[in-house]
Short mmCIF file of C-alpha atoms in Angstrom, two decimals:
data_model
loop_
_atom_site.label_atom_id
_atom_site.label_comp_id
_atom_site.label_asym_id
_atom_site.label_seq_id
_atom_site.Cartn_x
_atom_site.Cartn_y
_atom_site.Cartn_z
CA UNK A 11 -35.79 99.69 83.79
CA UNK A 12 -38.22 100.88 86.46
CA UNK A 13 -38.81 98.77 89.55
CA UNK A 14 -42.11 96.93 89.69
CA UNK A 15 -44.72 98.46 91.99
CA UNK A 16 -45.94 95.81 94.42
CA UNK A 17 -48.83 95.44 96.84
CA UNK A 18 -47.87 93.46 99.92
CA UNK A 19 -51.01 91.99 101.52
CA UNK A 20 -50.51 90.08 104.79
CA UNK A 21 -52.95 87.72 106.50
CA UNK A 22 -52.25 88.38 110.20
CA UNK A 23 -54.26 85.33 111.23
CA UNK A 24 -51.77 83.01 109.53
CA UNK A 25 -48.42 84.81 109.71
CA UNK A 26 -46.17 85.58 112.69
CA UNK A 27 -44.64 89.07 113.12
CA UNK A 28 -41.19 87.44 113.32
CA UNK A 29 -41.28 87.10 109.51
CA UNK A 30 -41.77 90.80 108.71
CA UNK A 31 -38.13 91.50 107.80
CA UNK A 32 -38.03 88.41 105.58
CA UNK A 33 -41.29 89.42 103.89
CA UNK A 34 -40.13 92.96 103.11
CA UNK A 35 -36.64 91.85 102.04
CA UNK A 36 -38.12 89.27 99.63
CA UNK A 37 -40.55 91.84 98.23
CA UNK A 38 -37.67 94.30 97.72
CA UNK A 39 -35.90 91.73 95.54
CA UNK A 40 -38.78 91.97 93.06
CA UNK A 41 -39.67 95.65 93.21
CA UNK A 42 -40.91 98.48 95.43
CA UNK A 43 -43.68 97.84 97.96
CA UNK A 44 -45.88 100.86 97.24
CA UNK A 45 -48.76 99.36 99.21
CA UNK A 46 -48.28 97.46 102.49
CA UNK A 47 -51.42 96.27 104.27
CA UNK A 48 -52.12 93.66 106.94
CA UNK A 49 -55.55 92.24 107.72
CA UNK A 50 -56.98 90.98 111.00
CA UNK A 51 -59.28 91.64 113.92
CA UNK A 52 -57.10 94.05 115.87
CA UNK A 53 -59.38 93.85 118.91
CA UNK A 54 -58.12 90.27 119.32
CA UNK A 55 -55.34 90.10 121.94
CA UNK A 56 -53.59 87.40 119.87
CA UNK A 57 -52.56 90.07 117.36
CA UNK A 58 -51.13 92.45 119.98
CA UNK A 59 -47.54 91.44 119.14
CA UNK A 60 -47.94 93.03 115.68
CA UNK A 61 -48.28 96.61 117.01
CA UNK A 62 -44.63 97.72 117.14
CA UNK A 63 -43.77 95.81 113.97
CA UNK A 64 -46.44 97.67 111.99
CA UNK A 65 -45.31 101.08 113.24
CA UNK A 66 -41.65 100.42 112.49
CA UNK A 67 -42.30 99.18 108.93
CA UNK A 68 -45.13 101.49 107.82
CA UNK A 69 -47.57 98.64 107.31
CA UNK A 70 -51.21 99.75 107.39
CA UNK A 71 -53.48 97.56 109.57
CA UNK A 72 -56.92 96.91 108.10
CA UNK A 73 -59.57 96.11 110.70
CA UNK A 74 -61.84 93.19 109.92
CA UNK A 75 -64.16 91.86 112.61
CA UNK A 76 -64.95 88.16 112.72
CA UNK A 77 -68.72 88.42 112.27
CA UNK A 78 -69.41 84.68 112.45
CA UNK A 79 -67.65 81.94 114.38
CA UNK A 80 -65.75 79.59 112.10
CA UNK A 81 -65.74 82.00 109.14
CA UNK A 82 -62.56 83.85 108.15
CA UNK A 83 -63.62 87.40 107.32
CA UNK A 84 -59.96 88.40 106.95
CA UNK A 85 -59.64 86.37 103.73
CA UNK A 86 -62.63 88.14 102.18
CA UNK A 87 -61.26 91.59 103.04
CA UNK A 88 -57.87 90.76 101.49
CA UNK A 89 -59.48 89.40 98.33
CA UNK A 90 -61.71 92.47 97.91
CA UNK A 91 -58.79 94.87 98.37
CA UNK A 92 -56.61 92.85 95.99
CA UNK A 93 -59.26 93.08 93.27
CA UNK A 94 -59.71 96.82 93.90
CA UNK A 95 -55.95 97.30 93.49
CA UNK A 96 -55.97 95.16 90.34
CA UNK A 97 -58.66 97.27 88.68
CA UNK A 98 -57.06 100.53 89.83
CA UNK A 99 -53.99 99.70 87.72
CA UNK A 100 -51.74 101.17 90.39
CA UNK A 101 -49.55 98.09 90.94
CA UNK A 102 -47.62 95.65 88.76
CA UNK A 103 -47.66 92.70 91.11
CA UNK A 104 -48.81 91.28 94.42
CA UNK A 105 -47.18 89.60 97.40
CA UNK A 106 -49.86 87.44 99.04
CA UNK A 107 -48.57 86.54 102.49
CA UNK A 108 -50.43 83.62 104.02
CA UNK A 109 -50.23 79.86 104.43
CA UNK A 110 -53.98 79.60 103.72
CA UNK A 111 -54.99 77.74 100.55
CA UNK A 112 -58.16 79.90 100.37
CA UNK A 113 -56.07 82.40 98.38
CA UNK A 114 -55.46 79.93 95.55
CA UNK A 115 -58.19 81.33 93.31
CA UNK A 116 -57.13 84.92 94.00
CA UNK A 117 -53.53 84.16 92.98
CA UNK A 118 -54.73 82.49 89.78
CA UNK A 119 -57.04 85.43 88.94
CA UNK A 120 -54.30 88.01 89.43
CA UNK A 121 -51.97 86.02 87.16
CA UNK A 122 -54.72 85.81 84.54
CA UNK A 123 -54.70 89.61 84.56
CA UNK A 124 -50.98 89.60 83.79
CA UNK A 125 -49.78 90.54 87.26
CA UNK A 126 -46.74 89.07 88.99
CA UNK A 127 -47.85 87.04 92.01
CA UNK A 128 -45.38 86.16 94.77
CA UNK A 129 -46.76 83.91 97.48
CA UNK A 130 -45.17 83.80 100.91
CA UNK A 131 -45.99 81.53 103.81
CA UNK A 132 -44.70 78.74 105.99
CA UNK A 133 -43.72 75.35 104.62
CA UNK A 134 -47.11 74.00 105.72
CA UNK A 135 -48.70 75.91 102.81
CA UNK A 136 -50.63 73.53 100.53
CA UNK A 137 -49.62 72.71 96.98
CA UNK A 138 -52.56 74.35 95.14
CA UNK A 139 -51.78 77.81 96.55
CA UNK A 140 -48.06 77.33 95.91
CA UNK A 141 -48.65 76.32 92.29
CA UNK A 142 -51.05 79.21 91.68
CA UNK A 143 -48.23 81.74 92.27
CA UNK A 144 -45.41 82.75 89.93
CA UNK A 145 -43.04 82.12 92.81
CA UNK A 146 -43.56 80.99 96.40
CA UNK A 147 -41.22 81.75 99.30
CA UNK A 148 -41.16 79.61 102.45
CA UNK A 149 -40.62 82.16 105.20
CA UNK A 150 -39.68 79.67 107.91
CA UNK A 151 -36.99 78.06 105.74
CA UNK A 152 -35.52 81.42 104.73
CA UNK A 153 -35.47 82.57 108.34
CA UNK A 154 -33.90 79.31 109.51
CA UNK A 155 -31.28 79.45 106.77
CA UNK A 156 -30.29 82.96 107.78
CA UNK A 157 -29.91 81.97 111.44
CA UNK A 158 -28.03 78.72 110.70
CA UNK A 159 -25.34 80.01 108.33
CA UNK A 160 -22.72 79.20 110.98
CA UNK A 161 -23.48 75.48 110.43
CA UNK A 162 -24.18 75.24 106.68
CA UNK A 163 -24.20 71.42 106.55
CA UNK A 164 -26.78 71.11 109.30
CA UNK A 165 -28.76 73.97 107.79
CA UNK A 166 -28.82 72.32 104.35
CA UNK A 167 -30.04 69.00 105.75
CA UNK A 168 -32.70 70.62 107.93
CA UNK A 169 -33.89 72.93 105.15
CA UNK A 170 -34.27 70.15 102.59
CA UNK A 171 -36.11 67.95 105.09
CA UNK A 172 -38.51 70.78 105.88
CA UNK A 173 -39.04 71.58 102.21
CA UNK A 174 -39.92 67.99 101.40
CA UNK A 175 -42.18 67.66 104.43
CA UNK A 176 -44.02 70.89 103.69
CA UNK A 177 -44.91 70.11 100.10
CA UNK A 178 -47.80 67.89 99.03
CA UNK A 179 -47.20 64.72 97.01
CA UNK A 180 -47.96 66.51 93.76
CA UNK A 181 -45.43 69.29 94.41
CA UNK A 182 -42.62 67.33 96.08
CA UNK A 183 -39.27 68.85 95.22
CA UNK A 184 -35.99 67.23 96.21
CA UNK A 185 -32.44 66.96 94.95
CA UNK A 186 -33.08 63.87 92.80
CA UNK A 187 -36.06 65.39 91.04
CA UNK A 188 -34.18 68.64 90.46
CA UNK A 189 -31.17 66.83 88.98
CA UNK A 190 -33.36 64.82 86.59
CA UNK A 191 -35.21 67.94 85.55
CA UNK A 192 -32.00 69.92 84.98
CA UNK A 193 -30.61 67.18 82.74
CA UNK A 194 -33.86 67.12 80.74
CA UNK A 195 -33.87 70.91 80.41
CA UNK A 196 -30.28 70.94 79.16
CA UNK A 197 -31.28 68.43 76.47
CA UNK A 198 -34.19 70.69 75.48
CA UNK A 199 -32.23 73.97 75.47
CA UNK A 200 -28.89 72.70 74.12
CA UNK A 201 -27.77 74.75 71.11
CA UNK A 202 -25.42 72.04 69.93
CA UNK A 203 -22.52 72.75 72.27
CA UNK A 204 -23.82 70.55 75.09
CA UNK A 205 -23.75 73.57 77.45
CA UNK A 206 -26.59 75.79 78.74
CA UNK A 207 -26.32 78.94 80.83
CA UNK A 208 -27.28 78.38 84.46
CA UNK A 209 -29.45 81.54 84.39
CA UNK A 210 -31.73 79.87 81.82
CA UNK A 211 -31.86 76.71 83.93
CA UNK A 212 -32.81 78.77 87.00
CA UNK A 213 -35.63 80.53 85.13
CA UNK A 214 -37.08 77.20 84.01
CA UNK A 215 -36.80 75.66 87.48
CA UNK A 216 -38.86 78.50 88.97
CA UNK A 217 -41.48 78.18 86.23
CA UNK A 218 -41.90 74.47 86.90
CA UNK A 219 -41.47 74.63 90.68
CA UNK A 220 -42.77 78.02 91.94
CA UNK A 221 -41.46 77.18 95.43
CA UNK A 222 -37.93 76.41 94.23
CA UNK A 223 -35.37 78.41 96.18
CA UNK A 224 -31.75 77.33 96.66
CA UNK A 225 -31.93 78.58 100.25
CA UNK A 226 -34.38 75.76 100.94
CA UNK A 227 -31.41 73.44 100.36
CA UNK A 228 -28.87 75.45 102.36
CA UNK A 229 -27.17 77.14 99.38
CA UNK A 230 -26.56 80.82 98.82
CA UNK A 231 -26.62 80.83 95.02
CA UNK A 232 -27.93 78.73 92.15
CA UNK A 233 -24.43 78.13 90.79
CA UNK A 234 -23.11 76.79 94.11
CA UNK A 235 -26.19 74.60 94.45
CA UNK A 236 -25.74 73.08 90.98
CA UNK A 237 -22.06 72.43 91.72
CA UNK A 238 -23.07 69.96 94.43
CA UNK A 239 -24.45 67.47 91.89
CA UNK A 240 -21.85 64.85 90.85
CA UNK A 241 -23.62 64.28 87.51
CA UNK A 242 -23.39 67.94 86.41
CA UNK A 243 -20.41 70.08 85.42
CA UNK A 244 -20.54 73.80 86.07
CA UNK A 245 -18.08 76.17 84.42
CA UNK A 246 -17.46 79.92 84.53
CA UNK A 247 -16.74 81.63 81.22
CA UNK A 248 -15.51 85.09 80.27
CA UNK A 249 -16.68 86.75 77.08
CA UNK A 250 -13.99 87.21 74.37
CA UNK A 251 -11.92 90.28 73.47
CA UNK A 252 -11.17 91.26 77.04
CA UNK A 253 -14.83 91.73 77.95
CA UNK A 254 -15.05 91.58 81.78
CA UNK A 255 -18.56 90.11 81.76
CA UNK A 256 -18.69 86.54 83.01
CA UNK A 257 -21.39 83.93 82.71
CA UNK A 258 -21.79 80.44 84.10
CA UNK A 259 -22.86 77.41 82.10
CA UNK A 260 -23.70 73.80 82.86
CA UNK A 261 -23.77 70.42 81.15
CA UNK A 262 -24.41 66.82 82.22
CA UNK A 263 -21.31 64.70 82.67
CA UNK A 264 -21.18 61.48 80.64
CA UNK A 265 -22.56 58.75 82.87
CA UNK A 266 -19.36 56.69 82.73
CA UNK A 267 -17.40 59.57 84.31
CA UNK A 268 -19.80 60.16 87.17
CA UNK A 269 -18.64 59.27 90.68
CA UNK A 270 -20.00 59.67 94.16
CA UNK A 271 -17.78 62.75 94.54
CA UNK A 272 -18.81 66.35 93.80
CA UNK A 273 -18.78 67.47 90.17
CA UNK A 274 -15.59 68.69 88.50
CA UNK A 275 -14.20 71.82 90.06
CA UNK A 276 -15.40 75.10 88.67
CA UNK A 277 -12.87 76.66 86.32
CA UNK A 278 -12.66 80.11 84.83
CA UNK A 279 -11.61 80.32 81.18
CA UNK A 280 -11.43 83.01 78.56
CA UNK A 281 -12.87 82.15 75.21
CA UNK A 282 -10.63 83.14 72.33
CA UNK A 283 -11.93 85.70 69.88
#
């Protein structure tokens, strides 16, 4: 399958150059950034720190003067270019990089046209913009997680606190709400065995919480994150007949067996043919 062609559009007024590597790495996980543009008034000394970063990462700066005090001309330029790219048919998706909620309607319009929309910004980004995207990545939490891997427990606590503080009341996401939702989803998707593949659970979590990312909670993978819940059992399985392909599944533990300790240890089994 071909990689998706993505347009990465960055609002320089709202994003620090320290996030560039995170932005491009996240974009690469979804496809190929065939268009990389950044918008701002480059005569403003506050944007001087972007110069070397743009040259080293082949990001094209788009000049936009601030014609009127108090009005953000950068937003308008980004929106116009995004619509031009949409109608050109040259890209499959967009990475809108900003913490500004003014891009909420743009994200919704691009999704209406069937395009993948990945939002990126700091955890201060408001709920409406976050919800308007297919997925939203908190750049500050990802950067902090990468720099704090030496102290995973502290990183997990700090990341979760920041995630909860950055989200509005209508988009609050925390461990308790995730656990309740996972149990409900397993009930909905159960095929009669009581088990559901964790990949299906992950897909549904992202659909319901566009800003869900296990790194926000200090974990490196969805499976490891789900293993931390004492009310859930996670198990690795191997396909029958010597097939080397493995998958991971999950089920809620009966309430009478739940304790304050982590869930039952992961075990690898081979299903008989």
